[in-house]
Each structure stands twice: as C-alpha cells, then as structure tokens.
Coordinates of C-alpha atoms in Angstrom, one line a residue:
Chain A
M23 CA 101.6 67.8 96.6
K24 CA 100.7 64.4 97.7
G25 CA 100.6 65.7 101.0
L26 CA 98.2 68.6 99.1
I27 CA 95.3 65.1 98.2
R28 CA 96.3 63.7 101.1
N29 CA 94.8 65.9 103.3
D30 CA 91.2 66.7 100.7
F31 CA 90.8 63.7 101.3
Y32 CA 91.2 63.4 104.6
N33 CA 88.3 66.3 104.1
V34 CA 85.7 64.9 102.0
E35 CA 86.0 61.8 103.6
G36 CA 83.0 62.1 105.9
S37 CA 81.2 63.0 103.3
M38 CA 82.1 60.5 100.3
K39 CA 80.5 57.8 102.4
L40 CA 77.9 59.5 103.0
T41 CA 77.3 59.5 99.1
M42 CA 78.7 55.8 99.0
L43 CA 75.8 54.7 101.0
A44 CA 73.0 56.6 100.6
F45 CA 74.1 54.8 96.4
I46 CA 74.2 51.1 97.7
I47 CA 71.1 52.3 99.6
I48 CA 69.5 53.8 95.9
M49 CA 70.9 51.1 94.1
I50 CA 69.0 48.4 96.5
V51 CA 65.5 49.7 96.3
L52 CA 66.0 49.8 92.3
G53 CA 66.8 46.5 91.9
I54 CA 63.3 45.4 94.7
A55 CA 61.4 48.0 92.4
G56 CA 62.8 46.4 89.8
I57 CA 61.4 43.2 90.3
Y58 CA 58.1 45.0 89.8
F59 CA 58.7 47.3 88.0
P60 CA 60.8 47.0 84.5
P61 CA 63.4 49.3 84.6
N62 CA 63.8 51.7 81.6
S63 CA 66.6 53.6 80.2
Y64 CA 65.5 56.8 81.1
L65 CA 66.1 56.3 84.6
A66 CA 69.1 54.5 84.4
S67 CA 70.6 57.1 82.8
A68 CA 68.8 60.0 85.8
V69 CA 71.3 58.0 87.6
I70 CA 74.2 57.7 86.4
G71 CA 73.8 61.3 85.8
G72 CA 72.8 61.6 89.3
T73 CA 76.1 60.0 90.6
L74 CA 78.5 61.6 88.7
G75 CA 77.1 65.3 89.9
A76 CA 77.7 63.7 93.4
F77 CA 80.3 62.5 93.2
G78 CA 82.2 65.6 91.6
A79 CA 80.7 67.3 93.4
L80 CA 82.9 66.4 96.5
S81 CA 85.1 68.8 95.3
G82 CA 83.1 72.0 95.5
T83 CA 82.7 70.9 99.6
A84 CA 86.3 70.2 100.0
M85 CA 86.7 73.4 98.6
Q86 CA 84.7 74.8 100.8
K87 CA 85.8 73.0 104.0
D88 CA 89.3 74.7 103.0
G89 CA 88.0 78.4 103.1
A90 CA 86.0 76.9 106.6
S91 CA 89.6 76.5 108.4
K92 CA 91.3 78.6 105.8
W93 CA 93.8 76.2 104.9
S94 CA 94.4 77.3 101.5
R95 CA 96.0 80.2 103.9
F96 CA 98.7 78.3 105.7
E97 CA 99.3 76.4 102.7
L98 CA 100.5 78.5 100.9
T99 CA 103.6 78.8 104.1
M100 CA 104.8 75.9 103.5
P101 CA 107.0 73.9 100.7
I102 CA 104.7 74.8 97.9
S103 CA 103.6 76.9 95.5
R104 CA 100.5 78.1 94.4
S105 CA 100.6 75.5 90.2
D106 CA 101.1 72.9 92.9
V107 CA 97.2 73.9 95.0
M108 CA 96.4 73.6 91.6
K109 CA 97.1 70.5 90.0
A110 CA 96.2 69.3 93.2
R111 CA 92.4 70.9 93.1
Y112 CA 92.6 69.4 89.7
I113 CA 94.1 65.5 90.1
S114 CA 91.5 65.4 93.4
F115 CA 88.7 66.3 90.5
I116 CA 89.1 64.1 88.7
L117 CA 89.9 61.7 91.4
Y118 CA 86.3 62.1 91.7
I119 CA 84.5 62.2 89.2
L120 CA 86.6 59.1 88.3
I121 CA 85.3 56.9 90.9
G122 CA 81.7 58.4 90.2
L123 CA 82.0 56.9 86.6
V124 CA 83.3 53.2 88.1
M125 CA 80.1 53.8 90.6
A126 CA 77.8 54.7 87.4
I127 CA 79.0 52.0 85.7
I128 CA 78.3 49.3 88.0
S129 CA 75.3 50.4 88.0
A130 CA 74.6 50.5 84.6
L131 CA 75.6 47.5 84.3
Y132 CA 73.9 46.7 87.8
F133 CA 70.4 47.7 85.5
M134 CA 71.3 45.8 82.4
R135 CA 70.3 42.8 84.4
Chain B
M18 CA 124.5 85.2 106.1
D19 CA 123.5 86.9 109.9
F20 CA 120.4 87.5 109.5
A21 CA 116.8 85.4 109.4
L22 CA 114.9 87.3 107.7
E23 CA 115.4 90.8 106.2
V24 CA 112.8 93.1 104.9
N25 CA 114.0 96.1 102.9
K26 CA 111.1 99.3 101.8
L27 CA 108.7 96.9 101.8
C28 CA 105.1 98.5 100.7
K29 CA 101.8 97.4 99.8
A30 CA 98.7 98.7 99.4
Y31 CA 95.4 97.7 99.0
K32 CA 92.9 99.5 96.9
D33 CA 89.7 99.5 98.2
T34 CA 90.7 101.1 101.0
A35 CA 93.4 103.7 102.2
F36 CA 95.8 101.4 104.4
K37 CA 99.2 100.6 103.0
L38 CA 102.4 99.4 104.3
Q39 CA 105.6 102.2 103.9
N40 CA 108.8 101.6 103.3
V41 CA 108.5 98.2 106.2
S42 CA 111.9 97.3 106.8
F43 CA 113.3 95.4 109.8
N44 CA 115.4 92.3 110.5
I45 CA 115.8 89.5 112.8
P46 CA 118.9 88.5 114.0
K47 CA 119.5 84.5 113.6
G48 CA 118.9 83.5 117.2
S49 CA 116.6 86.0 118.5
I50 CA 113.1 86.6 119.1
V51 CA 111.3 89.7 117.8
G52 CA 108.6 91.0 118.9
F53 CA 106.1 93.1 116.7
V54 CA 103.6 94.9 118.4
G55 CA 100.9 97.7 116.9
K56 CA 97.4 98.3 117.7
N57 CA 94.4 96.4 115.6
G58 CA 94.6 97.2 111.5
A59 CA 98.4 98.9 112.3
G60 CA 100.1 96.3 109.6
K61 CA 101.0 93.9 111.7
S62 CA 98.9 90.9 109.7
T63 CA 99.7 92.8 106.7
T64 CA 103.2 92.8 107.2
I65 CA 103.4 89.0 107.7
N66 CA 101.5 87.9 104.8
A67 CA 103.5 90.0 102.8
V68 CA 106.9 88.8 104.2
L69 CA 105.2 84.9 103.3
N70 CA 104.1 85.5 100.0
I71 CA 100.4 84.8 100.1
L72 CA 99.6 88.8 100.3
H73 CA 101.5 90.0 96.4
K74 CA 103.5 92.3 97.8
D75 CA 104.0 95.4 95.8
S76 CA 107.9 96.3 95.6
G77 CA 110.3 95.7 98.7
E78 CA 112.7 93.3 98.6
V79 CA 112.5 90.0 101.2
A80 CA 115.3 87.2 101.9
F81 CA 114.7 84.1 104.0
F82 CA 117.7 83.0 105.6
G83 CA 119.8 85.6 102.3
K84 CA 117.8 83.8 99.5
A85 CA 114.7 86.2 98.0
M86 CA 111.4 84.6 99.1
T87 CA 109.2 83.8 95.7
D88 CA 106.0 81.4 95.4
D89 CA 108.5 79.2 93.4
A90 CA 111.0 79.2 96.2
K91 CA 109.1 76.6 98.2
Y92 CA 112.2 74.6 99.5
I93 CA 113.2 78.0 101.6
R94 CA 109.4 77.3 103.4
N95 CA 110.6 74.0 104.4
D96 CA 112.9 76.1 107.0
I97 CA 109.9 78.0 108.3
G98 CA 107.1 77.0 110.5
V99 CA 103.9 79.6 110.5
V100 CA 101.4 79.9 113.1
F101 CA 98.0 81.5 112.7
D102 CA 95.9 82.7 115.8
T103 CA 92.6 80.7 113.7
V104 CA 92.9 77.8 113.7
H105 CA 94.7 76.3 110.4
F106 CA 94.0 73.0 108.6
S107 CA 90.5 71.2 108.2
G108 CA 88.5 70.9 111.3
E109 CA 87.8 66.6 109.6
L110 CA 91.0 65.7 110.4
T111 CA 92.5 64.1 113.2
P112 CA 96.0 64.8 114.3
K113 CA 96.8 61.7 113.0
K114 CA 95.8 62.8 109.9
L115 CA 97.5 65.2 109.9
E116 CA 100.7 63.6 110.6
R117 CA 99.9 61.2 107.9
V118 CA 99.8 65.2 105.2
M119 CA 102.5 67.1 106.8
K120 CA 104.7 63.7 106.0
D121 CA 104.0 63.9 102.5
I122 CA 104.5 68.4 102.4
Y123 CA 107.6 68.5 104.7
E124 CA 111.0 67.9 103.6
N125 CA 112.7 66.7 107.2
W126 CA 109.2 66.5 108.5
D127 CA 109.6 64.3 112.0
G128 CA 107.0 62.2 112.9
A129 CA 108.3 60.7 116.4
L130 CA 108.7 64.8 117.6
F131 CA 104.8 65.6 116.3
L132 CA 103.3 63.0 118.8
A133 CA 105.9 63.4 121.7
Y134 CA 105.0 67.3 121.4
L135 CA 101.0 65.5 121.1
E136 CA 101.1 63.2 124.4
R137 CA 103.4 66.6 126.2
F138 CA 100.1 68.5 125.1
H139 CA 97.7 66.2 126.4
I140 CA 96.2 66.4 123.0
P141 CA 94.2 63.3 121.7
A142 CA 95.4 61.4 118.4
D143 CA 92.6 60.1 116.9
K144 CA 89.5 63.0 117.6
K145 CA 88.5 65.9 114.5
I146 CA 90.1 68.9 115.3
K147 CA 87.3 70.2 115.0
T148 CA 86.1 68.9 118.1
F149 CA 89.6 70.9 120.1
S150 CA 89.1 73.6 121.8
R151 CA 91.1 76.7 121.2
G152 CA 94.3 76.1 123.7
M153 CA 94.7 72.7 122.0
T154 CA 94.6 73.2 118.4
M155 CA 96.5 76.1 119.5
K156 CA 99.7 73.2 120.9
L157 CA 98.2 71.4 117.8
S158 CA 99.8 74.2 115.3
I159 CA 102.6 74.5 117.3
S160 CA 104.0 71.1 117.7
S161 CA 103.2 71.5 113.9
A162 CA 105.8 74.4 113.4
L163 CA 107.9 72.1 115.5
S164 CA 108.2 69.7 114.1
H165 CA 109.5 69.6 110.7
K166 CA 113.1 71.0 111.9
A167 CA 112.0 74.6 111.4
K168 CA 115.4 77.5 111.6
L169 CA 112.3 80.3 111.5
L170 CA 109.2 80.4 113.7
I171 CA 105.8 83.3 112.4
L172 CA 103.3 83.4 115.2
D173 CA 100.7 85.6 114.0
E174 CA 99.3 86.6 117.1
A175 CA 99.7 82.8 118.4
T176 CA 99.1 83.4 122.3
A177 CA 95.7 85.5 121.9
G178 CA 93.2 84.4 124.1
L179 CA 94.8 81.2 125.7
D180 CA 94.7 80.8 129.3
P181 CA 98.1 82.1 131.2
V182 CA 99.1 78.1 132.1
V183 CA 99.0 78.1 127.8
R184 CA 100.6 80.6 127.6
E185 CA 103.6 79.9 130.2
E186 CA 103.8 76.5 128.7
I187 CA 104.0 77.8 124.8
L188 CA 106.3 80.7 125.8
D189 CA 108.7 77.9 127.7
L190 CA 108.3 76.4 124.3
L191 CA 109.4 78.9 121.7
L192 CA 112.9 79.6 124.6
E193 CA 113.7 76.5 124.3
F194 CA 113.6 76.8 120.5
V195 CA 115.8 79.9 120.2
E196 CA 118.3 77.9 122.7
N197 CA 120.3 76.9 119.4
E198 CA 121.4 80.3 118.1
E199 CA 120.7 79.1 115.0
N200 CA 116.7 79.2 114.9
S201 CA 115.2 82.5 115.6
I202 CA 111.2 83.7 115.8
L203 CA 109.3 86.7 115.4
M204 CA 106.1 87.1 116.6
S205 CA 103.1 88.5 117.0
S206 CA 101.1 90.1 119.8
H207 CA 98.9 92.3 122.0
I208 CA 100.0 90.3 125.4
S209 CA 103.1 92.7 125.6
S210 CA 104.0 90.3 129.1
D211 CA 104.7 87.8 126.9
L212 CA 107.0 89.8 124.7
E213 CA 108.1 91.2 127.6
K214 CA 109.4 88.1 128.3
V215 CA 110.9 86.5 125.7
A216 CA 111.5 88.8 123.3
D217 CA 115.0 90.5 122.0
Y218 CA 113.4 93.0 120.4
I219 CA 109.9 94.5 119.9
I220 CA 109.7 96.1 116.5
F221 CA 105.9 98.9 116.9
I222 CA 104.0 99.8 113.8
D223 CA 101.4 102.6 113.1
N224 CA 99.6 102.2 110.6
G225 CA 101.7 101.5 107.9
K226 CA 105.4 102.2 108.9
I227 CA 108.1 100.6 111.3
I228 CA 107.5 103.7 114.3
L229 CA 110.8 102.7 116.8
S230 CA 112.7 99.3 116.6
E231 CA 114.2 98.7 119.6
K232 CA 116.4 95.9 121.5
K233 CA 113.6 95.0 124.7
D234 CA 116.0 95.8 127.5
T235 CA 116.6 99.2 126.3
L236 CA 112.6 99.7 126.7
I237 CA 112.8 98.5 129.5
Y238 CA 115.8 99.3 131.6
E239 CA 116.6 103.1 129.8
Y240 CA 113.2 104.2 128.3
G241 CA 111.1 105.1 130.9
I242 CA 107.3 107.6 130.9
A243 CA 107.7 110.9 133.0
R244 CA 104.9 112.9 134.2
M245 CA 104.3 116.6 135.5
K246 CA 102.7 120.0 135.4
Q247 CA 102.0 121.6 132.7
S248 CA 104.5 124.5 133.9
D249 CA 107.0 122.1 133.8
F250 CA 106.8 120.2 130.6
D251 CA 106.6 124.3 128.9
T252 CA 110.9 123.8 131.1
L253 CA 112.0 120.5 128.8
D254 CA 113.5 121.3 124.9
K255 CA 111.9 118.8 122.4
S256 CA 114.5 116.6 122.1
E257 CA 114.6 115.7 125.8
Y258 CA 111.6 113.6 124.9
L259 CA 110.0 111.3 122.0
S260 CA 106.4 111.9 122.6
A261 CA 103.6 113.8 124.9
R262 CA 100.2 113.5 125.8
K263 CA 98.5 115.1 128.1
R264 CA 96.4 113.2 130.6
G265 CA 93.8 114.8 133.4
L266 CA 96.1 117.6 134.6
Q267 CA 99.3 116.1 133.9
L268 CA 101.0 115.6 131.0
E269 CA 103.4 112.4 130.6
V270 CA 106.6 112.0 128.0
L271 CA 108.1 109.6 126.8
I272 CA 111.9 109.5 127.1
E273 CA 114.7 107.7 125.4
N274 CA 117.0 108.4 128.8
K275 CA 115.4 107.9 131.9
K276 CA 118.9 108.5 133.5
Q277 CA 120.1 111.5 131.5
F278 CA 116.7 112.7 132.1
T279 CA 116.8 112.8 135.7
R280 CA 119.9 114.2 136.1
A281 CA 118.5 117.5 134.1
H282 CA 115.3 117.7 135.4
P283 CA 115.9 115.7 139.4
D284 CA 112.1 117.0 140.2
I285 CA 110.6 115.2 137.9
V286 CA 108.9 112.6 138.4
T287 CA 109.9 109.2 135.8
D288 CA 109.0 106.0 135.8
N289 CA 109.6 102.5 133.9
A290 CA 108.1 101.7 130.6
T291 CA 106.1 99.4 129.7
I292 CA 105.4 98.3 126.0
D293 CA 101.7 98.9 127.2
E294 CA 102.9 102.4 128.0
I295 CA 105.0 103.1 125.2
L296 CA 102.6 101.8 122.2
P297 CA 99.6 104.8 122.9
M298 CA 102.7 107.3 123.4
L299 CA 104.2 106.9 119.8
T300 CA 100.6 106.1 118.2
K301 CA 99.0 109.2 119.5
E302 CA 100.2 113.0 119.0
E303 CA 100.1 115.4 121.2
S304 CA 100.5 119.6 119.5
K305 CA 103.7 120.0 121.7

C-alpha cells in the first residue's frame, strides 16, 4: 500500500511544486504589500482557506491522472485489494491537507508579525 | 495442480447491452502459451477482466494455480503479470520512480532485473512516461510484468500497433519466459501471425461463447479449407465439415482433418487453414 501512496505522490509532484511556488510568491507579494497597507484578518483567512483548498485539490488531480492512464484498472491486477486502494486515497488526501495546514499556519504566523 | 489458470462456466452480463459471457470455460496448462482469438467485441477483454476480478463476474469459478481468485486473495496476484493494450502507468512517472512504486507493492520485485530490461530495450530511465512512444510504453509494461517473478502473464492485445521488429523482440521474450515449465502465458491478439509463431493452444471466442479450443499444431497441420463448386458441396455430408460459406461462385468449407477429407474427395482442392481464415469461418454461419 505504501507503493500506492508513493505513486499518488509522484503523480502530483509537479502540481504540488507549482502550488508551493504560487504560495511562496503570494506570501512575498503580501509581505511587500503589508509594508504599505495594514494586513486585515479578512484577507488572512482568505489566504489560509485558499491554501488548504489548493492542497486538498491535489488529491483530485491525482485521481484525475489515474483515470487518464488506466492506472486504476491496472492497480487491481497487483497484489493489493480494493480496500487498500481506498485506504491509500484517504491517507494521501489527509497528507495533502496536513501539508496545506502547515503552510497555512506558516502564513498565519507570518501575518502576525 | 497442472494448470496455471482454470476458468469454469464464467458468466458476466452487462446491464445496458445484450452482450454477455456465457459459460466460458478454459484451462491454461503450466508451461504453455494460450492464444485468445475473436472478433472485436467478442468478449476477449471482458473475459480477461472478469478472470482478473477487475469486473465482477455473475457466476462461475476462476482459479489461479489451484486457488480461487477474490479481491482479498492479493497474494495470488504477486504471481500474475498483466499487460494491457494501452499504457497503464501514470504519465507523470519516470521508469525509475515506477521502480520504486513497484518495489513497495510486489513481494518478489526484482529491481535489478527491471533496470536490466530497461537497458536492453533502450528505455530512458529518467524521462516521464507520457513522452514515450507506444512501442516504448509496451516494452516498459512488459518489463514490469516480467520483473516480479510472475508465473502467469496475461496480455490483452499487447502487441497491437507495434512495428514488426518490436513485436519480434517481445515474442522472443515471451518464448524465453515459458522456457521455464512453471510459467504460462495467456495472450489475446488480432495478430494471428504472432500466435501462429508462439502459441501452443488457440481459443476462439465469439459473442461471449467459446466456439473452439484446439492445439495450434492441429489447426495448422490437420485443419484445412476446401474450396468447391455448389455441385460438389451438395455431395458432402454435414458431418464432414465444421462450417461453410459462399465466396462468389465458390463455397469455402472448414474441415477438421485434411487427409481424411482428401481421401474421401480427391478431386476437391484443400488448403492449409490459417487462424485468420478459421475465425471468420467459425463466426459466420452459412445456411447449410
């Protein structure tokens, strides 16, 4: 089952790097803007929510790529059961949300400065 | 337990169409290559998917190496290698990354062997799979199927769309594979010449039913096609042939035993039958 999660990860690696990059850029931009304009909590929660959503969406991307390549059919021929597939999806999803959460906390701390 | 795969009275109906698999039964003896032949839509892929439990079957028994196949019996699938006709790996991965994925899934994964196959086929280990040509993805799929000590290979139209050079490389690999008497192969294919080269048995399927199951050598050396005029045809007894069809002014007749037939009818021309000729003769019934 570890292999399934790994496959999932490789699938979204590209998208994840893009998301991280976008996140960093937005942080820098907001940081610069914050020097001139006082940051308000409304904007902050929007950014935090958006971050969580973006990372969670990675899971959707992974499933889409799986569907496109018939991996979801092939994986059933391997020594894994359907419940393994389900578990791996959930675990991946939780992992991505956690990463998003960490990013969001970082941005929150950043704002509090 | 001399069979790699035993399928008994497999039935599967699709709700939306009239098509269904009806009592499909066949066996794959260990150490043999079994070819699976049929028209498009005859049920080859459905059978393979049902046997592998990708599709849920309605009834029937499927046993690999004597053990029943269910979703939970995942250890059995360590011994089965599958190759489909389209690329079934995520395009974002590279072969190197794929190797790491496979290592965690298959019990007997042999990474060194996999990398050796990649080298043998000149497959770049660090390029994304979505950039590969069809031939390369097929070679990659087969390399992967051969790298976890599988004892049964199932290929569903795996050589379709490949150039003859690549096909021959793959056929050689398959023959190498069954040199070990414990290994077997089930391959469905439209490319009859491939099957004529490597298969030991041929199974014909049409409209969800198995219509003939025979040794390849018997089909090539004993079966035949006789061509004759209507007047000659009328002298034949129904028991002397399997099927007949009209071709212009001639009648073509499929016979089981060339020698016997020629002895009984020395004036009628009989030819060898190829799989490409046998299939349409079995599937198009002429009113006798």
